[in-house]
C-alpha positions in Angstrom: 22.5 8.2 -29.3 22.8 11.8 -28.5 19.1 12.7 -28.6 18.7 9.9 -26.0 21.5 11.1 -23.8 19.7 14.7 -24.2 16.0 13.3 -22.7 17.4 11.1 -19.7 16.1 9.8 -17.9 13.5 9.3 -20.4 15.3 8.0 -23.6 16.8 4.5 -24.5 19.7 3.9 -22.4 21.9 1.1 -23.6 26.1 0.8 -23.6 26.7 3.3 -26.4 24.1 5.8 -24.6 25.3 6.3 -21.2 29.5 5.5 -22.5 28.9 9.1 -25.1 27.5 10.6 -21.9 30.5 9.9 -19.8 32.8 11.5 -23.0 30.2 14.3 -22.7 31.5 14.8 -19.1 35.1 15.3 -20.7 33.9 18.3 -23.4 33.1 20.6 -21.0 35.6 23.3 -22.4 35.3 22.2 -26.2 31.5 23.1 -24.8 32.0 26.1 -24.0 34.9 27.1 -26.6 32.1 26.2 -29.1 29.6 28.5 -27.5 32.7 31.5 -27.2 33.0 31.1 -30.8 29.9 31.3 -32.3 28.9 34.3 -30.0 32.0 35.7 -31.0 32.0 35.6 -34.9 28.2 36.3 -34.8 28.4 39.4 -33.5 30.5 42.9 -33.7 33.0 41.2 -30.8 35.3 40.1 -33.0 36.2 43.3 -34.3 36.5 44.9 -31.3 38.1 41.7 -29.7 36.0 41.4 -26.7 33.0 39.1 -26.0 31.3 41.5 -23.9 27.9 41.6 -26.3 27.2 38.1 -25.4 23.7 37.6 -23.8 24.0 35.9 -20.4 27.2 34.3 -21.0 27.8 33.1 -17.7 24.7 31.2 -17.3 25.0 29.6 -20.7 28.5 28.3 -19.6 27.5 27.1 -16.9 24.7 25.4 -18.4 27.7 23.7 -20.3 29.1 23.0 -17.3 26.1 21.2 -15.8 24.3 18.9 -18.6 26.9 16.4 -18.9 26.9 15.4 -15.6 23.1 16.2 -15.0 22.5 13.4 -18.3 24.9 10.5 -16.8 22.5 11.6 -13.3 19.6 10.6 -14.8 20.7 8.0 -16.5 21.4 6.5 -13.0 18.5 6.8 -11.8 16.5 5.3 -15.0 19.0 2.5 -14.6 18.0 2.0 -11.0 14.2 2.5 -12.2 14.9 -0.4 -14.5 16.7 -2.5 -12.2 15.8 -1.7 -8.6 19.1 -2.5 -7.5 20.3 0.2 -5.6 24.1 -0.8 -5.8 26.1 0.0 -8.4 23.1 2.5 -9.9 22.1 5.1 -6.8 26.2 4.6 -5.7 27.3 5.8 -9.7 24.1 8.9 -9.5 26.0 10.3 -6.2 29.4 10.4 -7.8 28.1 12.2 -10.7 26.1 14.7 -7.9 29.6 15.3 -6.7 30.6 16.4 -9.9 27.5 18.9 -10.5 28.1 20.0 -6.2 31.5 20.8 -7.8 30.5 22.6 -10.7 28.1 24.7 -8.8 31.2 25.6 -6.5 33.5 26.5 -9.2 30.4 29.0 -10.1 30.4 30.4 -6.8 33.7 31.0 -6.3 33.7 32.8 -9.7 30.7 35.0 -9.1 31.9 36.1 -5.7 35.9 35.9 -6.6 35.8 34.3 -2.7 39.6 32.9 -2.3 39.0 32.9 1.6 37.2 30.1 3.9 34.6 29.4 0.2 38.2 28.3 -1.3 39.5 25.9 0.9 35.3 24.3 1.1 36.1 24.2 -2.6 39.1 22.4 -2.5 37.6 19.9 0.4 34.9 19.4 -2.2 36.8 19.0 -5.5 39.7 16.8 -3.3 36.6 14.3 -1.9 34.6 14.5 -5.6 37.8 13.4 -7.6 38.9 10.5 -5.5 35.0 8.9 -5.5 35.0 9.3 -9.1 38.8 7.8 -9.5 38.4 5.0 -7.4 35.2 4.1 -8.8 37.1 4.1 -12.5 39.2 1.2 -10.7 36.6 -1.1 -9.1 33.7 -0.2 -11.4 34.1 1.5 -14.5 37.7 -0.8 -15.0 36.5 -3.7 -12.3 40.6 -3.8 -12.0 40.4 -5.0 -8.5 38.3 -7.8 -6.9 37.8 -8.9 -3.9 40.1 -11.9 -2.5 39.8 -12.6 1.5 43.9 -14.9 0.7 45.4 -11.9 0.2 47.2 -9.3 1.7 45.1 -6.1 0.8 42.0 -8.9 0.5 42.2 -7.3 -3.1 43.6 -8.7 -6.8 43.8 -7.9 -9.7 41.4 -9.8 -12.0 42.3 -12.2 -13.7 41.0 -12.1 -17.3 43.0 -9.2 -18.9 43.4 -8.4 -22.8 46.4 -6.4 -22.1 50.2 -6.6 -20.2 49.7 -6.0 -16.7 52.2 -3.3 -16.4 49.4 -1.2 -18.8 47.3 -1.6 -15.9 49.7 -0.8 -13.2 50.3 2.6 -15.5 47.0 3.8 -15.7 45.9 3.6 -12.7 48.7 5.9 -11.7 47.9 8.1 -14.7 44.7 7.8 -13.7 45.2 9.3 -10.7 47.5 12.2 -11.3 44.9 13.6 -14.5 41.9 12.7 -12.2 42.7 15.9 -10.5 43.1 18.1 -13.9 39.8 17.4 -15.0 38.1 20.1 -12.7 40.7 23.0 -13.7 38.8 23.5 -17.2 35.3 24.2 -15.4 36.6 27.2 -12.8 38.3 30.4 -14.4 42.1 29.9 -15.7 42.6 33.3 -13.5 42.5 31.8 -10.3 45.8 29.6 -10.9 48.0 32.7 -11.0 50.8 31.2 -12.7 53.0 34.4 -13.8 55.7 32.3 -15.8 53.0 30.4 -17.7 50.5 31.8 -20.8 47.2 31.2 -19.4 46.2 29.5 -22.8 49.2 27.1 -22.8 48.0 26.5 -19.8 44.2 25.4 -20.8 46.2 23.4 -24.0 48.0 21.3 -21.6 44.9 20.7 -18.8 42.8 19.6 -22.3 45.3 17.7 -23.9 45.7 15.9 -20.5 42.0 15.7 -20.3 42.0 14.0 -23.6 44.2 11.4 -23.0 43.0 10.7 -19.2 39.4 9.8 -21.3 41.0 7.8 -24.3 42.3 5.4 -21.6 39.4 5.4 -19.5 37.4 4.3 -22.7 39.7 1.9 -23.6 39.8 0.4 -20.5 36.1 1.0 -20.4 35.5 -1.1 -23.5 37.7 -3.7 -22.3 36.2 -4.3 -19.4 32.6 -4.5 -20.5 33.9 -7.3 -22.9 35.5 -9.0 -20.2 32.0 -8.8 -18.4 30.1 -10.0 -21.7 32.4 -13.2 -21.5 32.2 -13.9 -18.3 28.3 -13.3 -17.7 27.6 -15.2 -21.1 26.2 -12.4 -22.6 27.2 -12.7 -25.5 26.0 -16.2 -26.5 22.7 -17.3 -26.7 22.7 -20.6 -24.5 24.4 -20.7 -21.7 27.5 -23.6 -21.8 27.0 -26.6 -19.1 28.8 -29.5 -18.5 27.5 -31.7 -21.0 28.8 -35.1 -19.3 27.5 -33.2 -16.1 24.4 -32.8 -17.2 23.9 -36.1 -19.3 25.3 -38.4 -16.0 22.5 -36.0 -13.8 19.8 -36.8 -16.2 20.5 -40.6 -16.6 20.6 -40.9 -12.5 17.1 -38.8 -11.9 15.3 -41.3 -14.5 17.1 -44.0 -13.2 15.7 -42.8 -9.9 11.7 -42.0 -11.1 12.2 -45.7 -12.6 12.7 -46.8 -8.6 
């Protein structure tokens, strides 16, 4: 499955394919940690505790940065290729866009060390990116909410659900809150100048959050996509009908040719 997620928009793209890519999107830093390490240990660095003798490391990390969501981008767009619908594919390529547009900003801002007018564009950017890519966990990713013109918000929540829906209530909060961690592993731990906090607890708590914001997104994930299965009879070869329907139908149209 990887090898396919690698060649997008060219490889196989089935459930498994484009749900690793989206975990992809949440190993940015074990990416890069990875990368740190092997340059590290393969070289003199580590007895001189530096990492200064690694070729281009910057553009390698943000390489890192980059191909997750560049793979769930093309993955879009083969979908769309596949489909021609337009909606939910060329709508789910733009939010991962906003997420490379944010990657590419989190570069810029560390090249230039720009904490001026490039700062607060950065924040516009992450603030509008994060909030697109939560709200489409809720009505895509989780299809949570549906559409219902009776009530109040002309939304509910669905009604075929595996799980309490309190769970539900709680991680779409949860949701919310770690939504906006993700993005502080891809920019330099310097820039949050926290002086009563180690930097690396600091990266230990945004992962560890980071990890548990994706293991409930993929349950949820997983959950939903069954839900879908069921509901779209996709999981069944024939499609049910109303036998007694179908049987009273039948006996009326031959009566009828009979006429």
């Amino acid at each position: 499955a990887a090898w396919e997620i690698v060649i997008a928009p060219f490889g196989k793209l089935r459930f498994r394919h484009f749900f690793l890519a989206d975990i992809f999107c949440s190993l940015v830093k074990p990416f890069q940690d990875v990368y740190n390490s092997i340059c590290y240990y393969s070289s003199e660095d580590w007895h001189l505790h530096s990492l200064e003798s690694c070729p281009d490391s910057a553009k390698i990390l943000f390489a890192l940065s980059f191909l997750p969501y560049w793979f769930r981008f093309m993955q879009c767009w083969r979908k769309y290729y596949d489909t021609k619908s337009k909606f939910p594919h060329v709508a789910n390529a733009m939010k991962y866009f906003s997420g490379i547009i944010v990657v590419i900003a989190s570069l810029t801002v560390q090249l230039t060390g720009a904490l001026g007018s490039l700062w607060y564009l950065w924040i516009i950017i992450y603030v509008i990116a994060t909030m697109y890519m939560y709200l489409w966990d809720l009505f895509m990713d989780w299809d949570m909410f549906r559409y219902d013109p009776n009530s109040l918000l002309k939304l509910r929540m669905r009604s075929h659900r595996i799980y309490p829906k309190h769970y539900y209530i709680f991680a779409s909060v949860t949701n919310l809150i770690l939504r906006f961690f993700w993005v502080m592993t891809l920019f330099p731990i310097r820039i949050l100048d926290i002086r009563s906090m180690d930097k690396g607890l600091l990266v230990l708590i945004l992962s560890v959050a980071e990890i548990y914001r994706r293991a409930q997104w993929a349950i949820f994930r997983v959950e939903n996509e069954c839900i879908n299965n069921y509901e779209k009879f996709r999981t069944i070869d024939d499609v049910p009908m109303a036998k007694s329907y179908m049987s009273r139908n039948f006996s009326l149209n031959n009566f009828n040719k009979l006429d």
